[in-house]
Short mmCIF file of C-alpha atoms in Angstrom, two decimals:
data_model
loop_
_atom_site.label_atom_id
_atom_site.label_comp_id
_atom_site.label_asym_id
_atom_site.label_seq_id
_atom_site.Cartn_x
_atom_site.Cartn_y
_atom_site.Cartn_z
CA MET A 740 29.08 2.40 -5.65
CA ASN A 741 27.91 3.27 -2.15
CA ILE A 742 24.27 4.26 -1.67
CA LEU A 743 22.82 5.54 1.61
CA ILE A 744 19.09 5.17 2.30
CA VAL A 745 17.93 7.25 5.26
CA GLY A 746 14.73 7.41 7.28
CA ASN A 747 13.74 9.43 10.31
CA GLY A 748 16.05 7.38 12.54
CA PHE A 749 19.01 9.02 10.81
CA ASP A 750 17.88 12.47 11.96
CA LEU A 751 17.29 11.06 15.45
CA SER A 752 20.81 9.60 15.44
CA ASN A 753 21.95 13.17 14.86
CA TYR A 754 19.85 14.19 17.89
CA LEU A 755 17.42 16.27 15.85
CA PRO A 756 13.92 16.28 17.40
CA THR A 757 11.95 14.96 14.42
CA LYS A 758 9.81 12.31 16.12
CA TYR A 759 6.05 12.60 15.91
CA ASP A 760 6.02 13.12 19.71
CA HIS A 761 8.46 16.01 19.38
CA PHE A 762 6.31 17.77 16.81
CA MET A 763 3.05 17.32 18.72
CA VAL A 764 4.49 18.42 22.07
CA VAL A 765 5.82 21.59 20.46
CA MET A 766 2.48 22.31 18.80
CA LYS A 767 0.72 21.80 22.14
CA ALA A 768 3.18 24.19 23.81
CA ILE A 769 2.44 26.81 21.13
CA GLU A 770 -1.31 26.20 21.41
CA ASP A 771 -1.21 26.77 25.18
CA ARG A 772 1.19 29.72 25.10
CA ASP A 773 0.14 32.95 26.76
CA GLU A 774 1.19 35.47 24.13
CA SER A 775 1.82 38.13 26.77
CA GLN A 776 4.87 36.07 27.81
CA GLY A 777 6.57 36.95 24.56
CA GLU A 778 8.53 34.81 22.12
CA MET A 779 9.24 31.12 22.70
CA GLY A 780 12.70 29.61 22.93
CA PHE A 781 13.88 26.01 22.64
CA ASP A 782 13.22 25.24 26.32
CA ASN A 783 9.68 26.67 26.09
CA LEU A 784 9.00 24.44 23.09
CA PHE A 785 10.56 21.14 24.18
CA GLY A 786 10.84 21.53 27.95
CA LEU A 787 7.99 19.16 28.77
CA LEU A 788 9.99 16.36 27.10
CA TYR A 789 13.18 16.93 29.08
CA GLU A 790 12.30 14.61 31.95
CA LYS A 791 11.13 11.84 29.62
CA GLU A 792 14.00 12.24 27.10
CA THR A 793 16.87 13.58 29.19
CA TYR A 794 19.45 11.50 27.31
CA PHE A 795 18.31 12.67 23.86
CA PHE A 796 17.91 16.37 24.57
CA GLY A 797 21.10 16.47 26.62
CA TYR A 798 22.97 15.66 23.41
CA THR A 799 20.76 17.91 21.28
CA LYS A 800 21.69 20.91 23.41
CA ALA A 801 25.34 19.86 23.43
CA MET A 802 25.59 19.50 19.65
CA TYR A 803 23.45 22.43 18.49
CA LYS A 804 23.05 26.12 19.28
CA THR A 805 19.56 25.70 20.68
CA ASP A 806 19.59 29.20 22.19
CA GLU A 807 19.28 30.56 18.65
CA ILE A 808 15.81 29.03 18.23
CA LYS A 809 13.17 31.73 18.70
CA ILE A 810 9.49 31.74 17.70
CA SER A 811 8.12 35.29 17.51
CA VAL A 812 4.81 36.33 19.05
CA ASP A 813 3.38 37.00 15.58
CA LYS A 814 4.32 33.48 14.48
CA ILE A 815 2.86 32.02 17.67
CA LYS A 816 -0.45 33.79 16.94
CA GLU A 817 -0.43 32.53 13.36
CA LEU A 818 0.28 28.93 14.36
CA LYS A 819 -2.31 29.00 17.15
CA GLY A 820 -4.94 30.02 14.61
CA GLN A 821 -3.90 27.26 12.21
CA LEU A 822 -3.93 24.63 14.97
CA LYS A 823 -7.37 25.68 16.20
CA GLN A 824 -8.85 25.47 12.71
CA ASN A 825 -7.17 22.29 11.52
CA ILE A 826 -9.36 19.18 11.71
CA TRP A 827 -6.47 16.71 11.59
CA TYR A 828 -4.49 18.42 14.34
CA GLN A 829 -7.55 18.32 16.59
CA TYR A 830 -8.07 14.65 15.71
CA PHE A 831 -4.48 13.71 16.53
CA SER A 832 -4.54 15.77 19.72
CA ASP A 833 -7.58 13.75 20.81
CA HIS A 834 -5.74 10.49 20.06
CA VAL A 835 -2.36 11.62 21.38
CA ARG A 836 -1.89 8.56 23.58
CA GLU A 837 -2.51 6.18 20.69
CA VAL A 838 -0.09 7.80 18.25
CA LYS A 839 3.61 7.59 19.10
CA THR A 840 5.34 7.27 15.73
CA TRP A 841 4.87 8.48 12.16
CA ILE A 842 3.73 4.95 11.26
CA ASP A 843 1.02 5.22 13.94
CA PHE A 844 0.13 8.59 12.46
CA GLU A 845 -0.52 7.01 9.05
CA THR A 846 -2.57 4.28 10.70
CA LYS A 847 -4.81 6.83 12.43
CA ILE A 848 -5.46 8.65 9.14
CA HIS A 849 -6.41 5.30 7.66
CA ASP A 850 -8.73 4.59 10.60
CA ALA A 851 -10.42 7.98 10.29
CA ILE A 852 -11.15 7.85 6.56
CA ASN A 853 -12.44 4.29 6.95
CA ILE A 854 -14.94 5.55 9.53
CA VAL A 855 -15.99 8.21 7.02
CA ALA A 856 -16.46 5.43 4.44
CA ILE A 857 -18.64 3.48 6.90
CA LEU A 858 -20.84 6.57 7.38
CA ILE A 859 -21.22 7.04 3.61
CA GLU A 860 -21.92 3.35 2.99
CA LYS A 861 -24.57 3.12 5.71
CA LEU A 862 -26.32 6.28 4.61
CA ALA A 863 -26.49 5.05 1.00
CA LEU A 864 -27.78 1.64 2.07
CA LYS A 865 -30.38 3.12 4.43
CA TYR A 866 -31.79 5.35 1.70
CA THR A 867 -31.90 2.43 -0.74
CA GLN A 868 -33.78 0.31 1.78
CA THR A 869 -36.26 2.88 3.12
CA GLY A 870 -36.28 5.83 0.74
CA ARG A 871 -35.77 8.01 3.83
CA LEU A 872 -32.75 9.42 5.58
CA SER A 873 -32.59 10.82 9.08
CA HIS A 874 -29.96 13.43 9.88
CA GLU A 875 -29.63 11.95 13.37
CA ILE A 876 -27.04 9.23 13.95
CA CYS A 877 -28.04 6.57 16.45
CA PHE A 878 -25.34 5.22 18.78
CA ASN A 879 -27.53 2.80 20.75
CA SER A 880 -29.79 -0.08 19.79
CA ASN A 881 -32.99 1.96 19.47
CA GLU A 882 -32.53 3.56 16.08
CA ASP A 883 -35.48 4.76 14.06
CA GLU A 884 -36.21 3.08 10.72
CA SER A 885 -34.64 6.01 8.83
CA GLN A 886 -31.57 6.27 11.08
CA ILE A 887 -28.21 4.59 10.70
CA PHE A 888 -26.30 3.12 13.64
CA LEU A 889 -22.67 3.93 14.43
CA THR A 890 -20.72 3.17 17.58
CA ARG A 891 -20.20 6.00 20.06
CA GLU A 892 -16.47 5.82 19.33
CA ASN A 893 -17.00 6.27 15.59
CA CYS A 894 -19.42 9.13 16.22
CA ASN A 895 -16.80 10.87 18.36
CA VAL A 896 -14.24 10.61 15.53
CA LEU A 897 -16.71 12.04 13.02
CA ARG A 898 -17.50 14.84 15.47
CA ILE A 899 -13.83 15.78 15.74
CA LEU A 900 -13.62 15.72 11.94
CA ARG A 901 -16.62 18.13 12.00
CA ILE A 902 -18.74 15.86 9.83
CA ILE A 903 -21.32 15.41 12.59
CA LYS A 904 -22.14 17.51 15.64
CA SER A 905 -23.28 16.57 19.13
CA GLY A 906 -25.22 18.18 21.93
CA TYR A 907 -28.12 17.93 24.33
CA TYR A 908 -31.33 18.29 22.35
CA LEU A 909 -34.97 18.84 23.24
CA ASP A 910 -37.91 18.32 20.85
CA GLU A 911 -40.78 20.83 20.76
CA ASP A 912 -44.02 20.41 18.81
CA ILE A 913 -45.12 23.71 17.23
CA ASP A 914 -48.29 24.42 15.30
CA ASN A 915 -47.21 25.86 11.94
CA GLY A 916 -50.76 26.39 10.69
CA ASP A 917 -50.85 23.17 8.72
CA GLY A 918 -50.40 20.94 11.71
CA LEU A 919 -47.80 20.15 14.32
CA GLU A 920 -44.13 20.44 13.40
CA THR A 921 -41.35 19.09 15.56
CA VAL A 922 -38.60 21.62 16.16
CA ILE A 923 -35.30 20.38 17.60
CA HIS A 924 -33.43 22.64 20.05
CA ASN A 925 -29.83 22.21 21.15
CA ILE A 926 -30.24 23.40 24.71
CA GLY A 927 -26.82 22.41 26.05
CA ASP A 928 -28.30 21.11 29.31
CA PRO A 929 -27.69 17.40 30.16
CA ASP A 930 -30.42 17.52 32.82
CA LEU A 931 -33.16 18.57 30.37
CA GLY A 932 -31.93 17.43 26.97
CA GLU A 933 -31.06 14.13 25.32
CA PHE A 934 -27.53 13.60 24.02
CA ARG A 935 -27.56 13.11 20.25
CA PHE A 936 -25.39 13.21 17.12
CA TYR A 937 -26.52 14.92 13.90
CA ILE A 938 -24.89 15.23 10.49
CA ASN A 939 -23.72 18.80 9.94
CA SER A 940 -26.14 20.61 7.65
CA GLU A 941 -23.38 21.77 5.28
CA TYR A 942 -22.96 18.12 4.24
CA ILE A 943 -26.68 17.52 3.58
CA HIS A 944 -28.07 17.96 0.08
CA LEU A 945 -31.82 18.69 0.05
CA GLN A 946 -33.71 18.17 -3.20
CA ALA A 947 -37.33 17.45 -4.11
CA GLY A 948 -38.31 16.34 -0.64
CA TYR A 949 -35.41 14.00 0.07
CA SER A 950 -31.88 14.43 1.41
CA SER A 951 -28.53 12.87 0.61
CA ILE A 952 -24.99 13.17 1.92
CA LYS A 953 -22.45 15.36 0.13
CA ASP A 954 -19.75 12.71 0.28
CA GLY A 955 -17.53 14.46 -2.26
CA LEU A 956 -17.52 17.64 -0.17
CA ILE A 957 -16.66 15.70 2.99
CA LEU A 958 -13.60 14.12 1.37
CA GLN A 959 -12.58 17.38 -0.26
CA GLU A 960 -12.62 19.18 3.08
CA LEU A 961 -10.61 16.42 4.76
CA GLN A 962 -8.00 16.49 1.99
CA ILE A 963 -7.69 20.29 2.20
CA HIS A 964 -7.19 20.06 5.96
CA LEU A 965 -4.57 17.32 5.49
CA GLU A 966 -2.62 19.63 3.20
CA ASP A 967 -2.97 22.41 5.78
CA PHE A 968 -1.68 20.02 8.46
CA ILE A 969 1.32 19.30 6.22
CA LYS A 970 1.96 23.06 6.03
CA ILE A 971 1.94 23.24 9.83
CA PHE A 972 4.48 20.40 9.98
CA ASP A 973 6.54 22.16 7.32
CA SER A 974 6.60 25.26 9.55
CA TYR A 975 7.94 23.10 12.40
CA LEU A 976 10.79 21.80 10.24
CA ASP A 977 11.49 25.22 8.78
CA LEU A 978 11.38 27.26 11.98
CA ILE A 979 13.11 24.81 14.30
CA ILE A 980 14.90 21.83 12.75
CA SER A 981 16.47 23.69 9.83
CA ASN A 982 17.65 26.50 12.13
CA LEU A 983 19.60 24.23 14.47
CA SER A 984 23.24 25.09 13.69
CA ILE A 985 26.03 22.94 15.08
CA ASN A 986 28.25 23.80 18.04
CA CYS A 987 31.12 21.74 16.64
CA ASN A 988 31.91 19.70 13.57
CA PHE A 989 31.20 15.98 13.87
CA PHE A 990 31.73 12.99 11.62
CA ILE A 991 30.46 9.47 11.04
CA LYS A 992 32.78 6.50 11.42
CA GLY A 993 32.22 2.77 11.72
CA ASP A 994 33.56 -0.60 10.58
CA SER A 995 30.88 -0.85 7.89
CA TRP A 996 30.62 2.87 7.13
CA THR A 997 31.66 4.26 3.75
CA SER A 998 30.83 7.72 2.47
CA PRO A 999 27.92 7.48 0.04
CA ASP A 1000 28.04 8.40 -3.64
CA LYS A 1001 24.25 8.66 -3.72
CA ILE A 1002 21.51 9.21 -1.13
CA TYR A 1003 17.86 8.20 -1.21
CA SER A 1004 16.07 10.05 1.57
CA PHE A 1005 12.67 9.21 3.04
CA ASN A 1006 13.05 12.30 5.24
CA TYR A 1007 11.90 15.82 4.49
CA THR A 1008 15.13 17.27 5.87
CA ASN A 1009 18.56 17.52 4.25
CA THR A 1010 20.58 16.48 7.31
CA TYR A 1011 23.37 14.53 5.56
CA ARG A 1012 24.01 17.28 3.04
CA LYS A 1013 23.87 19.97 5.73
CA PHE A 1014 26.30 18.39 8.20
CA TYR A 1015 28.48 15.99 6.20
CA ALA A 1016 28.58 16.63 2.45
CA GLN A 1017 26.84 19.61 0.91
CA THR A 1018 27.22 18.29 -2.64
CA ALA A 1019 25.89 14.78 -1.97
CA ASP A 1020 23.56 13.69 -4.77
CA THR A 1021 20.21 13.19 -3.02
CA ASP A 1022 16.71 12.16 -4.10
CA PHE A 1023 13.99 13.08 -1.59
CA LEU A 1024 11.49 10.28 -2.15
CA HIS A 1025 8.77 11.77 0.05
CA GLY A 1026 9.47 15.41 -0.74
CA ARG A 1027 11.23 18.24 1.10
CA PHE A 1028 10.34 21.00 3.52
CA GLY A 1029 10.90 24.67 2.79
CA LYS A 1030 9.74 27.43 0.49
CA ASP A 1031 8.56 25.07 -2.24
CA GLN A 1032 7.71 22.19 0.10
CA ASN A 1033 6.28 19.06 -1.50
CA ILE A 1034 5.93 16.89 1.60
CA VAL A 1035 4.20 13.54 1.17
CA LEU A 1036 2.21 12.46 4.22
CA GLY A 1037 -0.64 9.97 3.93
CA VAL A 1038 -1.67 6.32 3.84
CA SER A 1039 -0.17 3.53 1.77
CA GLU A 1040 -3.37 2.25 0.19
CA LEU A 1041 -7.15 2.67 0.15
CA GLN A 1042 -8.56 -0.59 1.44
CA ASN A 1043 -12.23 0.41 1.50
CA GLU A 1044 -14.04 -0.02 -1.81
CA SER A 1045 -16.29 2.96 -1.08
CA LEU A 1046 -13.24 5.22 -0.81
CA LYS A 1047 -11.94 3.85 -4.10
CA ASN A 1048 -15.31 4.47 -5.74
CA LEU A 1049 -15.23 8.02 -4.37
CA LYS A 1050 -11.69 8.43 -5.76
CA ALA A 1051 -10.27 9.41 -2.38
CA TYR A 1052 -6.72 8.89 -3.64
CA GLY A 1053 -5.52 12.25 -2.35
CA PHE A 1054 -4.99 10.60 1.03
CA THR A 1055 -2.51 8.09 -0.42
CA LYS A 1056 1.22 8.59 -0.59
CA TYR A 1057 1.42 7.32 -4.16
CA HIS A 1058 -1.09 9.95 -5.36
CA GLN A 1059 0.78 12.67 -3.48
CA LYS A 1060 4.15 11.55 -4.86
CA LEU A 1061 2.86 11.77 -8.41
CA PHE A 1062 0.99 15.02 -7.83
CA LYS A 1063 3.94 16.68 -6.05
CA ASP A 1064 6.59 15.37 -8.46
CA THR A 1065 8.53 13.36 -5.88
CA ASP A 1066 8.12 9.99 -7.62
CA TYR A 1067 11.78 9.49 -8.42
CA LEU A 1068 12.93 6.49 -10.43
CA PHE A 1069 14.13 4.59 -7.39
CA LEU A 1070 16.89 2.17 -8.50
CA ASP A 1071 15.46 2.01 -12.04
CA GLU A 1072 18.89 2.21 -13.66
CA TYR A 1073 20.05 -0.85 -11.73
CA LYS A 1074 16.76 -2.75 -12.07
CA ASN A 1075 16.84 -2.32 -15.85
CA LYS A 1076 20.43 -3.49 -16.08
CA ALA A 1077 19.62 -6.57 -13.98
CA LYS A 1078 16.57 -7.31 -16.10
CA GLN A 1079 18.49 -7.05 -19.37
CA ASN A 1080 21.19 -9.31 -17.98
CA SER A 1081 18.57 -11.90 -16.95
CA VAL A 1082 17.21 -11.87 -20.50
CA GLN A 1083 20.70 -12.46 -21.89
CA LEU A 1084 21.23 -15.38 -19.54
CA ASP A 1085 17.86 -16.87 -20.48
CA LYS A 1086 18.73 -16.66 -24.16
CA HIS A 1087 22.12 -18.22 -23.53
CA HIS A 1088 20.58 -21.22 -21.77
CA THR A 1089 17.87 -21.54 -24.40
CA TYR A 1090 20.29 -21.49 -27.31
CA PRO A 1091 23.60 -22.93 -25.99
CA TYR A 1092 26.72 -22.75 -28.08
CA ALA A 1093 28.05 -25.93 -29.68
CA ASN A 1094 31.55 -25.37 -28.41
CA LEU A 1095 31.67 -25.93 -24.64
CA GLN A 1096 34.73 -23.75 -24.11
CA SER A 1097 33.19 -20.91 -26.11
CA GLU A 1098 29.89 -21.33 -24.23
CA THR A 1099 31.64 -21.12 -20.84
CA SER A 1100 33.53 -18.03 -21.90
CA SER A 1101 30.38 -16.31 -23.20
CA LEU A 1102 28.44 -17.18 -20.06
CA GLU A 1103 31.16 -15.68 -17.89
CA GLN A 1104 31.13 -12.48 -19.94
CA ILE A 1105 27.36 -12.19 -19.55
CA ARG A 1106 27.63 -12.70 -15.81
CA LYS A 1107 30.33 -10.05 -15.50
CA SER A 1108 28.24 -7.63 -17.53
CA GLY A 1109 25.42 -8.06 -15.04
CA LEU A 1110 27.44 -7.11 -11.95
CA LEU A 1111 26.05 -3.99 -10.29
CA ASN A 1112 28.66 -3.63 -7.52
CA LEU A 1113 26.40 -1.75 -5.13
CA ASP A 1114 26.74 -1.37 -1.36
CA PHE A 1115 23.59 -0.08 0.33
CA LEU A 1116 23.55 1.36 3.83
CA ILE A 1117 20.08 1.73 5.38
CA TRP A 1118 20.04 4.03 8.38
CA GLY A 1119 16.93 4.93 10.31
CA HIS A 1120 14.29 3.47 8.02
CA SER A 1121 11.66 1.30 9.70
CA LEU A 1122 11.31 -1.06 6.69
CA ASP A 1123 7.59 -0.87 7.32
CA VAL A 1124 5.04 -2.25 4.87
CA SER A 1125 4.08 1.33 3.96
CA ASP A 1126 7.26 1.46 1.87
CA GLN A 1127 7.21 -2.15 0.73
CA ASP A 1128 7.49 -1.31 -2.99
CA TYR A 1129 10.89 0.28 -2.42
CA ILE A 1130 12.03 -2.63 -0.26
CA ILE A 1131 10.93 -5.23 -2.82
CA ASP A 1132 12.78 -3.33 -5.57
CA LEU A 1133 15.98 -3.21 -3.54
CA PHE A 1134 15.95 -6.89 -2.65
CA SER A 1135 15.23 -7.94 -6.23
CA LEU A 1136 18.64 -6.80 -7.46
CA ASN A 1137 20.27 -10.17 -6.72
CA ASP A 1138 17.45 -12.21 -8.24
CA TYR A 1139 18.50 -14.95 -10.68
CA MET A 1140 22.20 -14.51 -9.79
CA SER A 1141 24.45 -12.56 -7.45
CA ARG A 1142 25.13 -9.15 -8.94
CA ASN A 1143 27.38 -8.08 -6.09
CA VAL A 1144 24.66 -6.11 -4.31
CA CYS A 1145 25.03 -5.96 -0.53
CA VAL A 1146 22.83 -4.30 2.09
CA THR A 1147 23.82 -3.19 5.59
CA ILE A 1148 20.95 -2.23 7.89
CA TYR A 1149 21.80 -0.08 10.88
CA TYR A 1150 19.77 -0.55 14.04
CA PHE A 1151 19.46 1.55 17.20
CA ASP A 1152 19.20 -1.30 19.72
CA ILE A 1153 18.32 -5.00 19.92
CA PRO A 1154 14.52 -4.46 20.01
CA ALA A 1155 14.90 -2.28 16.90
CA LYS A 1156 16.87 -5.02 15.13
CA PHE A 1157 14.16 -7.52 16.07
CA SER A 1158 11.49 -5.22 14.59
CA LEU A 1159 13.46 -4.54 11.40
CA LEU A 1160 13.94 -8.25 10.77
CA ASN A 1161 10.25 -8.87 11.46
CA ASN A 1162 9.29 -6.26 8.88
CA LEU A 1163 11.64 -7.73 6.26
CA LEU A 1164 10.21 -11.21 6.80
CA ALA A 1165 6.67 -9.86 6.44
CA ILE A 1166 7.46 -8.14 3.14
CA LEU A 1167 9.99 -10.49 1.50
CA GLY A 1168 9.24 -13.87 3.07
CA LYS A 1169 11.66 -16.08 4.97
CA ASP A 1170 13.22 -17.73 1.89
CA LYS A 1171 14.53 -14.49 0.42
CA VAL A 1172 15.69 -13.09 3.77
CA GLU A 1173 17.50 -16.36 4.58
CA GLN A 1174 19.08 -16.42 1.11
CA TRP A 1175 20.41 -12.88 1.49
CA MET A 1176 21.77 -13.48 4.98
CA LYS A 1177 23.34 -16.86 4.20
CA ASN A 1178 25.09 -15.37 1.19
CA LYS A 1179 26.23 -12.40 3.32
CA TRP A 1180 24.41 -10.00 1.01
CA LEU A 1181 22.49 -8.73 4.03
CA LYS A 1182 23.85 -7.88 7.44
CA PHE A 1183 22.78 -5.86 10.47
CA GLU A 1184 25.07 -3.42 12.27
CA PRO A 1185 24.51 -1.11 15.26
CA ASN A 1186 24.23 2.60 14.47
CA PRO A 1187 27.49 4.51 14.74
CA HIS A 1188 27.12 6.48 17.98
CA LEU A 1189 27.84 10.01 16.76
CA ALA A 1190 28.20 11.59 20.20
CA GLU A 1191 30.70 8.96 21.40
CA LEU A 1192 32.66 9.01 18.14
CA ASN A 1193 33.04 12.76 18.44
CA LYS A 1194 33.61 12.75 22.22
CA ILE A 1195 30.57 14.95 22.82
CA GLN A 1196 29.20 15.01 26.36
CA PRO A 1197 25.51 15.75 27.10
CA VAL A 1198 24.70 18.96 28.89
CA GLU A 1199 22.51 19.25 31.97
CA LEU A 1200 18.98 20.25 31.09
CA PRO A 1201 17.12 23.01 32.93
CA LYS A 1202 14.27 22.04 35.20
CA ILE A 1203 10.98 22.93 33.56
CA ALA A 1204 7.94 23.46 35.73
CA LYS A 1205 4.96 21.37 34.65
CA ALA A 1206 1.76 23.20 33.85
#
């Protein structure tokens, strides 16, 4: 049986613009669009990438009817409003130079919620120690006894996430009849005011003369905005990627290529079924885009104990997979068969038959019954630790004995092969990787070059004026 496992690199091999960079550049183009200029076409959306990715988009425009892509003015207005309001989009826009891939994207979510955890931890500790809590966050070494200290960088992240606010403040002492009361004014003038950070009042709980942080509300808001960000990304896939129809039929061919009987997709798109085999049996492990989208987009694990105590599991992919019903039984049929066979072999060795010839015959039958006869092709998956559970499951199928399970990993170029092997070694360890390669259960092959196979020539891209 032939099983294809695809990641985002498969869509990129088909010259579909599904990189994180592609998505963010398009959202920026929509955000900056003057609506009086009317609808946006493919060149308006992706044009700023043409100089940087001439090779890629030359083939995209050759293979697909890009002129059919149109974003209406009404849709532009709707998306602009969503982008302006969304905390996570604003956060990623601020860190655009640090985030280049979807793996980086997950890392930045992890970084952000860890900073939130630091804020919550420090506030709780400060109140325990002093019985007081200042709403002002100190970012230098001169904090008041009731203040917590955070780095300027962390304060900036929390500001973008709208958990704290910043400005130039001036204190004024006012007589309220019972004595002097200090009133704080945000005057917006760096020459007269002092730059400060304060926790937003909506996240402060005041009761019986003391204040505490509404940590549950903070996490709830961040999770809602993450889901809204997912909806924005779903719109990108729905409006653009799914509407790219082909200019000509193309096929996949290679020395190691065989048409799959089953597909496990880590993508949200249905590229293989759309272009190669509409009836291909496919499980979408991280969900799908579209009308009933159930896209999974988050972190692999909560590493901060405070976040675990606050039950912030909505940011994790495993929570989202369970909640959105995408937690398919990945390879369970084959894992169970291998496990049962291992039990049979253990019993056979524990209670050997008296007759040597009979024992040999029975052992051979057990071994044959345990053969899985599976050929896996992995195309475009990074083999990153974020999906290590799947990778461990796959490479456990030949444990105890060879069950005729082979894996071919396609790579884009030599640096990509280097990275893929690195990731496998980090997850599986050198002994297992060496065992699989020495036994020829694992091999690496270059991606089939779809444009060359189908004799497709790139088109010349229009010159786009930079803003």
